[in-house]
Short mmCIF file of C-alpha atoms and ligand atoms in Angstrom, two decimals:
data_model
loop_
_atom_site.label_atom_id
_atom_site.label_comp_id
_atom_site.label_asym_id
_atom_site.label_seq_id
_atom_site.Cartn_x
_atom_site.Cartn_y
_atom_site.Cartn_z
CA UNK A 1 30.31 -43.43 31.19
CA UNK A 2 33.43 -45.73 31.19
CA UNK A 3 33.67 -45.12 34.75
CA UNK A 4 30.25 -45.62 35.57
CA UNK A 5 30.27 -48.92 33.95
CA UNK A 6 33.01 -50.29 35.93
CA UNK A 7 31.51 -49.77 38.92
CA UNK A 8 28.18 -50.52 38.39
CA UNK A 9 26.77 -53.79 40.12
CA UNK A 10 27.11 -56.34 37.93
CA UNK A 11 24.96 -59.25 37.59
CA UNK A 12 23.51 -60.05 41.12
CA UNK A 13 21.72 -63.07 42.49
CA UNK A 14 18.42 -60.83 43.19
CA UNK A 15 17.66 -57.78 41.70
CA UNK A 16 14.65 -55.41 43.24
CA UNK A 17 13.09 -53.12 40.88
CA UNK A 18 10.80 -50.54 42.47
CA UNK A 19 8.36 -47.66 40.51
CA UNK A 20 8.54 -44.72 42.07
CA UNK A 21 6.22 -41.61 41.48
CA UNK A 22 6.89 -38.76 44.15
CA UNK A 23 7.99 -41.14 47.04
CA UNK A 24 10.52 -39.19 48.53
CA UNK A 25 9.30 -39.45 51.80
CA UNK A 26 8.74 -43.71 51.36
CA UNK A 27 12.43 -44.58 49.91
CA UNK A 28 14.70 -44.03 52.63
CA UNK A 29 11.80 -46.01 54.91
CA UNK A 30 11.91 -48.94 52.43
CA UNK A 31 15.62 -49.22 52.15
CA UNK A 32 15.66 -49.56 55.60
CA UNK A 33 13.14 -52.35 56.05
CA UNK A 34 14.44 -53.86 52.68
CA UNK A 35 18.26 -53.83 52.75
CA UNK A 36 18.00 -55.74 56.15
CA UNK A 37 15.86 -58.60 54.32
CA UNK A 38 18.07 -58.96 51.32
CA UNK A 39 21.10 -59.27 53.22
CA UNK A 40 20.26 -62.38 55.00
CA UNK A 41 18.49 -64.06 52.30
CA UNK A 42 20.51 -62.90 49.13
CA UNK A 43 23.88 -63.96 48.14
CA UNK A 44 24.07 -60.91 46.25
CA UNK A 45 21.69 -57.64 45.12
CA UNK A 46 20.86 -54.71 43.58
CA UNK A 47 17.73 -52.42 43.43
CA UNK A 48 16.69 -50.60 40.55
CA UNK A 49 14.38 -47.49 41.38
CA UNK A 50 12.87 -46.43 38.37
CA UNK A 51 11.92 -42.79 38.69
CA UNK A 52 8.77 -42.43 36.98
CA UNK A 53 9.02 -38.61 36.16
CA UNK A 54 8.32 -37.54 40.47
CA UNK A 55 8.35 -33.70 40.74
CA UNK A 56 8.84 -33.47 44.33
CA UNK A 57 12.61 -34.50 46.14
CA UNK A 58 12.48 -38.22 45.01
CA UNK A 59 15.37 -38.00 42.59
CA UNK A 60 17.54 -36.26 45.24
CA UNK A 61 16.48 -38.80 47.66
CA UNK A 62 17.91 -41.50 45.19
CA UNK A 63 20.90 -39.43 44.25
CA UNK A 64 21.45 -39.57 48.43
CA UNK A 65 20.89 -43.48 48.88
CA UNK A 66 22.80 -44.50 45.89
CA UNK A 67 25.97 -42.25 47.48
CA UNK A 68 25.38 -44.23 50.95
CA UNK A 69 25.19 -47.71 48.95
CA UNK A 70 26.38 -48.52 45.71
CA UNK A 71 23.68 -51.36 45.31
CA UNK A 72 20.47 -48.77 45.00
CA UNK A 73 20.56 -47.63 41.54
CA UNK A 74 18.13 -45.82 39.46
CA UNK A 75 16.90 -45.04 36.31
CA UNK A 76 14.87 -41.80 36.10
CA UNK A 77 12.35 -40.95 33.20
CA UNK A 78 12.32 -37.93 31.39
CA UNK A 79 8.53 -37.82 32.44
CA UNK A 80 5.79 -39.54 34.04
CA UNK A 81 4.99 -43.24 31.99
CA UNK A 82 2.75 -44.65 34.41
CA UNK A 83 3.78 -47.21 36.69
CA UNK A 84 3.13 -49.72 34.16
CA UNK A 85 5.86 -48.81 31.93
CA UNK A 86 8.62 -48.14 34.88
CA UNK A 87 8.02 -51.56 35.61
CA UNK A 88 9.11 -53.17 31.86
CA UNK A 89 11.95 -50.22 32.47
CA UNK A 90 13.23 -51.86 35.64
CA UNK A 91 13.25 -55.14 33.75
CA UNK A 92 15.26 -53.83 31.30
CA UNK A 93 17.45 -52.43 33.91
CA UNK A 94 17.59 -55.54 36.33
CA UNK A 95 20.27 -58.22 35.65
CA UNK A 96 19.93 -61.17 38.26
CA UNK A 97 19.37 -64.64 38.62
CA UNK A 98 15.71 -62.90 39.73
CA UNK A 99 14.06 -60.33 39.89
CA UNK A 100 11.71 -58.88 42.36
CA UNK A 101 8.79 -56.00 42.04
CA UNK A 102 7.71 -53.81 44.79
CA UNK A 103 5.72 -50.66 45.53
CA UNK A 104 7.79 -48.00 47.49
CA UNK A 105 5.04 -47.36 49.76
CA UNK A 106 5.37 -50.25 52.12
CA UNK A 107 2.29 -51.56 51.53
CA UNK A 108 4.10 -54.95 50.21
CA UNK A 109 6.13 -55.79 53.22
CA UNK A 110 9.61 -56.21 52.44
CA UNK A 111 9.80 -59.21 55.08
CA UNK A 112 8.10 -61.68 52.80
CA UNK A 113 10.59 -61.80 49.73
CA UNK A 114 12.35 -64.15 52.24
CA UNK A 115 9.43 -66.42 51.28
CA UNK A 116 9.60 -65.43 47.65
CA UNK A 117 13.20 -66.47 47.35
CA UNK A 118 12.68 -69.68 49.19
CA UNK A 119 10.02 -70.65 47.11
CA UNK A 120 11.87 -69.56 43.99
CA UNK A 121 15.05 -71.62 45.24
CA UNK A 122 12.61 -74.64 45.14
CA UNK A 123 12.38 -74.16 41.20
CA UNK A 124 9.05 -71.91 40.88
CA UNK A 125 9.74 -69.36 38.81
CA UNK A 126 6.82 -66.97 39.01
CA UNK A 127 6.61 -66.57 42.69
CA UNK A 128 3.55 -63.84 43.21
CA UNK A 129 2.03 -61.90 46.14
CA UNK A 130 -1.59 -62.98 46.78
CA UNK A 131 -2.72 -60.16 49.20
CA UNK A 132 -5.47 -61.98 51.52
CA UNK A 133 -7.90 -58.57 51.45
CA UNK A 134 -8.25 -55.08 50.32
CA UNK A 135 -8.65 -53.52 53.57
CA UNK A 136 -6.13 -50.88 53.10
CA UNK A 137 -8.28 -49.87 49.90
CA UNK A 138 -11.20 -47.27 49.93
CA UNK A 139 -14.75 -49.40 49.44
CA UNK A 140 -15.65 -47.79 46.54
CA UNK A 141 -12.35 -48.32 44.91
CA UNK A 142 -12.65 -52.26 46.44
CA UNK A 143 -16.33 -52.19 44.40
CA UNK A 144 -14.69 -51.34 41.22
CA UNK A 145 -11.56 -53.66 41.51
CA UNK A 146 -14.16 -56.56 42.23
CA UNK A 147 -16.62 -55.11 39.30
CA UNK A 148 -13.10 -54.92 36.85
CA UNK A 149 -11.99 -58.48 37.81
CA UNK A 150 -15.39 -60.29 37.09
CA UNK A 151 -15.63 -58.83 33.89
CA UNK A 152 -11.64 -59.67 33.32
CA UNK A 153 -12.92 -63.27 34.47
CA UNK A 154 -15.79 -63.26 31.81
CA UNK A 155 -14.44 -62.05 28.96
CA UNK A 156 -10.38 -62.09 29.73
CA UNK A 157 -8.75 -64.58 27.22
CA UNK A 158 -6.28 -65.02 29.90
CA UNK A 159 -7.69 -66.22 33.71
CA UNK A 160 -5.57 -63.88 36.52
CA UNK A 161 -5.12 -65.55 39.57
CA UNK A 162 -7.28 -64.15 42.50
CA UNK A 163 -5.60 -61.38 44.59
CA UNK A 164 -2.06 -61.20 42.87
CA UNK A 165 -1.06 -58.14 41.37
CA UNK A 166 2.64 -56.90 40.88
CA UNK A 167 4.23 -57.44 44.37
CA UNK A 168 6.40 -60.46 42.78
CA UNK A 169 9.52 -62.38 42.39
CA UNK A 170 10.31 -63.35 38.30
CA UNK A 171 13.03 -66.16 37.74
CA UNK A 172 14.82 -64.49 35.00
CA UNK A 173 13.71 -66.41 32.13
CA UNK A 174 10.16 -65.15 33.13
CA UNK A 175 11.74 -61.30 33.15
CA UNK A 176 13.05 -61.90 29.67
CA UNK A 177 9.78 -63.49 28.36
CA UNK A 178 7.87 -60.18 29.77
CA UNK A 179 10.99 -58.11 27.92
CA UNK A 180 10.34 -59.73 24.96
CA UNK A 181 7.22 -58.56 24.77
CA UNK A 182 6.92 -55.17 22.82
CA UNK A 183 3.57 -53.80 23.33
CA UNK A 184 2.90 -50.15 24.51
CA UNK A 185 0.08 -51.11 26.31
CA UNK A 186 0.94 -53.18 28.90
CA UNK A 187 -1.42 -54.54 31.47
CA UNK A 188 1.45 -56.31 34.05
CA UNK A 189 -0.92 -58.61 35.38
CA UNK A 190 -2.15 -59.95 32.40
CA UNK A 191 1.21 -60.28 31.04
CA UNK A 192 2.34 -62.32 34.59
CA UNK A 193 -0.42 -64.35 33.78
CA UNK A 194 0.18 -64.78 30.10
CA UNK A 195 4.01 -65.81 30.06
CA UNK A 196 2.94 -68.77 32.36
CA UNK A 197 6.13 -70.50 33.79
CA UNK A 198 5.87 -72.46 36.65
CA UNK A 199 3.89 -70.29 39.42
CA UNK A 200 2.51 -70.13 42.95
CA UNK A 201 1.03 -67.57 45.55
CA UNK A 202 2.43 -66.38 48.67
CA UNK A 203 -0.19 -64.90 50.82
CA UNK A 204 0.48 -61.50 52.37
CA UNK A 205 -1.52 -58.42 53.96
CA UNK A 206 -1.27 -55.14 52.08
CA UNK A 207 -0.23 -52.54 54.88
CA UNK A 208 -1.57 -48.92 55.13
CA UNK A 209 0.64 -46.27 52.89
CA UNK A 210 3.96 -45.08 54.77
CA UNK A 211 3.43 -41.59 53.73
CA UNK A 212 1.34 -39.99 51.13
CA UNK A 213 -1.79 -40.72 48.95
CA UNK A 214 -2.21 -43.72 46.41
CA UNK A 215 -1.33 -42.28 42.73
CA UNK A 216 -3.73 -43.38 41.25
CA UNK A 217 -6.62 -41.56 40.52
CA UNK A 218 -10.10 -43.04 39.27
CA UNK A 219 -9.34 -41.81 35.73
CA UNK A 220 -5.92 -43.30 35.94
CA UNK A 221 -7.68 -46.35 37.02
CA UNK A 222 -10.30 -46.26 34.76
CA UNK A 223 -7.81 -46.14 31.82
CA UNK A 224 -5.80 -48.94 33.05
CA UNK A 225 -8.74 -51.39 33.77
CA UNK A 226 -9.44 -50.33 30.00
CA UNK A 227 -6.30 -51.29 29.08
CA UNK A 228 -6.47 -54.30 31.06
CA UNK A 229 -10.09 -55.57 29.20
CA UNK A 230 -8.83 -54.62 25.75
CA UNK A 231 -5.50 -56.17 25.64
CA UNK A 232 -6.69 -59.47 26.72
CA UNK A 233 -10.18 -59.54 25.26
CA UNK A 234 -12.15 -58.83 21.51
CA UNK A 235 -15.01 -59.49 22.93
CA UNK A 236 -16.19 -56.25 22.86
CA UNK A 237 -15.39 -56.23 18.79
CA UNK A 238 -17.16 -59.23 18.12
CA UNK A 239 -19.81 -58.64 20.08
CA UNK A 240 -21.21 -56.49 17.88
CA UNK A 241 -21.54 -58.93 15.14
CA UNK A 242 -24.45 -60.75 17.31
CA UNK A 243 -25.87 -57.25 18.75
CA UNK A 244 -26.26 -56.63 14.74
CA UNK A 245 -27.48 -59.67 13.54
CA UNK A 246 -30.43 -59.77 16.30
CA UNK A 247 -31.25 -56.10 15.52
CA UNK A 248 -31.44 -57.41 12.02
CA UNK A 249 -33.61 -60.14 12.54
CA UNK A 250 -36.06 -58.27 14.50
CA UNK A 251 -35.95 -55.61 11.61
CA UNK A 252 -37.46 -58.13 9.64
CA UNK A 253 -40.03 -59.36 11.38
CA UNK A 254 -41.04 -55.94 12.23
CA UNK A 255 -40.96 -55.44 8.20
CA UNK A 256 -42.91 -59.01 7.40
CA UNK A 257 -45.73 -58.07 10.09
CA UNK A 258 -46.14 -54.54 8.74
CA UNK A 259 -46.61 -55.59 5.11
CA UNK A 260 -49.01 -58.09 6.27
CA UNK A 261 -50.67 -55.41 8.46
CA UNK A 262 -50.85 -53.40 5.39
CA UNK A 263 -52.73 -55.53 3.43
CA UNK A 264 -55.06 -56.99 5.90
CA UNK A 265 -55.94 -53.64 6.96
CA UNK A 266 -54.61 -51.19 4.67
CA UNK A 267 -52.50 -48.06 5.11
CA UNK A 268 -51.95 -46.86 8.59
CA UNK A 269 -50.36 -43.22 9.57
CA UNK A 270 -49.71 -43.38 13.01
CA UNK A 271 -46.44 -45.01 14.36
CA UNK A 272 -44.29 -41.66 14.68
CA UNK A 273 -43.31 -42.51 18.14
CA UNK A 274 -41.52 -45.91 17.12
CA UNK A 275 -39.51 -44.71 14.59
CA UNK A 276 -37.94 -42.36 16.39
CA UNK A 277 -37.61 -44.48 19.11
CA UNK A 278 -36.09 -47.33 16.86
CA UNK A 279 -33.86 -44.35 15.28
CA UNK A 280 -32.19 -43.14 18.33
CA UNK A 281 -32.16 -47.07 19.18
CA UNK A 282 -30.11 -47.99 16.36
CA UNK A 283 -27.86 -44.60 16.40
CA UNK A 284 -27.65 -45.26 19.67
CA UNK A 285 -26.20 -48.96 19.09
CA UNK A 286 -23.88 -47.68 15.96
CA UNK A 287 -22.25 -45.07 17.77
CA UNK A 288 -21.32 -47.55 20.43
CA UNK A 289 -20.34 -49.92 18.87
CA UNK A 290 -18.14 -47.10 16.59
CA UNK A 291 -16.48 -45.99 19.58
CA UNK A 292 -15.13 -49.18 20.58
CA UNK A 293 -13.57 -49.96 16.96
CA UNK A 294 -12.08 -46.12 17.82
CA UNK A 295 -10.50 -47.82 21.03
CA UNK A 296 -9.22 -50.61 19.64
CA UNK A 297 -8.22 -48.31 16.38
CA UNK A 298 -6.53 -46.29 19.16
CA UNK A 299 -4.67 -48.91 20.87
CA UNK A 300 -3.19 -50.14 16.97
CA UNK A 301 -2.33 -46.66 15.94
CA UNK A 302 -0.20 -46.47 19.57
CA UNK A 303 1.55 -49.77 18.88
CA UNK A 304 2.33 -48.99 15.33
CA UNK A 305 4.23 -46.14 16.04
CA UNK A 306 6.63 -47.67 17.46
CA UNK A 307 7.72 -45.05 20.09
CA UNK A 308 10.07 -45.90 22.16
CA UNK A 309 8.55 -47.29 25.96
CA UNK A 310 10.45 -44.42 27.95
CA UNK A 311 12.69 -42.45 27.69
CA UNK A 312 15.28 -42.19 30.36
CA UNK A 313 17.17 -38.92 31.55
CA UNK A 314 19.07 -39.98 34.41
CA UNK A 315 21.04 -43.43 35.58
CA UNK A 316 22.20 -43.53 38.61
CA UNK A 317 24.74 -45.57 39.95
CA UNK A 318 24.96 -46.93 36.28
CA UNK A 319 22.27 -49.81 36.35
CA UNK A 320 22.93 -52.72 34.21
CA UNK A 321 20.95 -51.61 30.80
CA UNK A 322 20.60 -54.72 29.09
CA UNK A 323 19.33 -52.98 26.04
CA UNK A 324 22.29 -54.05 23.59
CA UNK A 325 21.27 -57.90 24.76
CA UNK A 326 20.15 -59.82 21.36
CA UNK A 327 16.06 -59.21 22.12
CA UNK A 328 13.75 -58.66 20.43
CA UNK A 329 12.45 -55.29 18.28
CA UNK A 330 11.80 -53.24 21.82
CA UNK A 331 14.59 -53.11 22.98
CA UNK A 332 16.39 -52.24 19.77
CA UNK A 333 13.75 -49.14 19.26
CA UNK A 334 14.65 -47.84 22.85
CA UNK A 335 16.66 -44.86 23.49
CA UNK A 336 18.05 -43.14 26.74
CA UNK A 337 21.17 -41.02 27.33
N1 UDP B 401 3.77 -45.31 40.65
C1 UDP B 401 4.53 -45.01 39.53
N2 UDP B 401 3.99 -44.26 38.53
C2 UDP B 401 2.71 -43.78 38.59
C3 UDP B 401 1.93 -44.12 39.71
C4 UDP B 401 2.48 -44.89 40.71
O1 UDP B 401 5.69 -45.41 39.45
O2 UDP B 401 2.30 -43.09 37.65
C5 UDP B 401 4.35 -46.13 41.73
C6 UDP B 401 4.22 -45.53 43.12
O3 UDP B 401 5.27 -44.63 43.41
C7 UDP B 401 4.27 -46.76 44.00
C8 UDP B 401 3.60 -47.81 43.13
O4 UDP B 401 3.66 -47.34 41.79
O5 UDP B 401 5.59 -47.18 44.30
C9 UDP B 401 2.16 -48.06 43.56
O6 UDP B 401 1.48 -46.82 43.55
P1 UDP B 401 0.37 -46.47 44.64
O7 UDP B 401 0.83 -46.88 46.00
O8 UDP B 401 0.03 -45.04 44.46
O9 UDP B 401 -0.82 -47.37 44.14
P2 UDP B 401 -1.89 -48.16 45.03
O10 UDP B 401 -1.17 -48.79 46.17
O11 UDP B 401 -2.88 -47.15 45.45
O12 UDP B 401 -2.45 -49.17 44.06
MG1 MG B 402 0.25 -48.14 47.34
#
């Protein structure tokens, strides 16, 4: 470990952290198209692949790059996280005047972190991608981004700016504002948007895929626009408050008009139809509005365990692991070998 540690790249001018889940046929592509880049724009650099658990060759394929150039290191999970999480990991294993995030699928051309780091070098600090369309997406998977976005727009506590997502470059006070932040579920582009610092777009076109299929699945997608909605919003906890007092109201008019009904006209039997109707209603509504308490209930019970983020079974090329750094309560609850 000694060993490692001496030769590990210290502190760089620009770090690149890149997720990577099964890419073994992208990351030899990318390092050629990136290395080029970073060499005429950066002073100095490092990447930081974070291996998020890939069952096919990837880790090989890093072992292989690393051994051709010191400067690509990784960290490799003991499982699959979620892209989300290999993201704060790469953070945590990034130590640069800044820090860039990229997919390893060339879809986020390498070419335009020259305009990152200019526009970085002119004091923004939250430099962000704003891809111009969503070609490269399927339509029905562009109908449920827009769909997730207007409701993140409605009832988000914190406004995203349109078309940015995680292809980035973070000043490092911005990356240790985000690694200060100790929550398990972690919706990056909220939490871009929520650490503020001084910020602008740089528009770019998202290209097709290199090689392979997106990782994402619509359940994986579903859960992270979930994610997304309930850790910037309780809306959908209060909003039960007014769904329940209107019920309520109209309970009681319901109840003042019968009693009147009664005694103008006397007992009446029929009316079978609308209580079961206003049973299922209400059952209906409770159950509902149960099952979002159970996801926020859900999301509390994750966070107050206190897991660790990841766990990590593999460094290579010794990344910087700014763990032992004086931050704050994640960091001290994370483990690795
Ligand atoms: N990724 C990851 N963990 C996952 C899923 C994806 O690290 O569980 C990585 C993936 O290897 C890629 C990036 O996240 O570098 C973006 O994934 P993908 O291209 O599949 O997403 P899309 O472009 O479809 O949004
Ligand atoms: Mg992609």
């Amino acid at each position: 470990m000694m060993d490692a540690l001496a030769v590990r790249p210290r502190h760089s001018e620009i770090a690149v952290v890149v997720p990577v889940y099964n890419e073994a046929d992208n990351i030899e592509l990318l390092v050629a198209r990136l290395v080029p880049v970073l060499e005429r724009v950066a002073k100095s650099f490092h990447v930081v692949f974070v291996d998020d658990g890939s069952r096919d060759a990837t880790l090989d394929v890093l072992r292989r790059v690393h051994a051709a150039d010191a400067r690509m290191t990784a960290v490799s999970f003991s499982r699959n996280f979620g892209k989300e999480i290999a993201i704060a990991a790469g953070l945590d294993h990034a130590d640069a005047d800044a820090v860039v995030i990229m997919d390893a699928d060339l879809q986020h051309p390498p070419e335009v972190i020259e305009a990152f780091i200019a526009k970085w070098r002119e004091g923004y600090k939250n430099v962000f991608g704003q891809r111009t369309d969503r070609e490269a997406d399927s339509p029905l998977r562009r109908m449920f981004a827009k769909r997730f976005y207007d409701l993140f727009s409605l009832f988000g506590e914190t406004p995203l700016p349109e078309g940015a997502g995680d292809f980035r470059l973070l000043d490092h006070t911005a990356v240790e504002a985000l690694r200060a932040m100790p929550e398990r579920a972690r919706f990056s582009k909220g939490l871009y948007a929520w650490i503020g610092f001084k910020g602008i777009g740089v528009p770019f076109e998202v290209a097709e895929r290199a090689a392979g299929t997106s990782k994402f699945s619509y359940r994986k997608l579903t859960r992270f626009a979930l994610d997304g909605l309930m850790s910037f919003s309780t809306l959908p906890l209060m909003v039960w408050t007014y769904v329940g007092t209107i019920i309520s109201v109209f309970a009681l008019c319901m109840a003042i008009y019968f009693v009147g009904q009664t005694m103008i006209y006397g007992v009446d039997v029929p009316g079978f139809a609308s209580t079961i109707v206003s049973i299922m209603f209400l059952g209906g509504v409770q159950l509902l509005s149960l099952g979002v308490l159970g996801e926020y209930i859900g999301r509390i019970f994750a966070e107050v365990k206190r897991r660790p983020l990841y766990l990590v079974g593999e460094r290579i090329g010794a990344p910087a692991d700014l763990a032992d750094d004086p931050l704050p309560p994640r960091q001290r609850s994370r483990m690795g070998v």
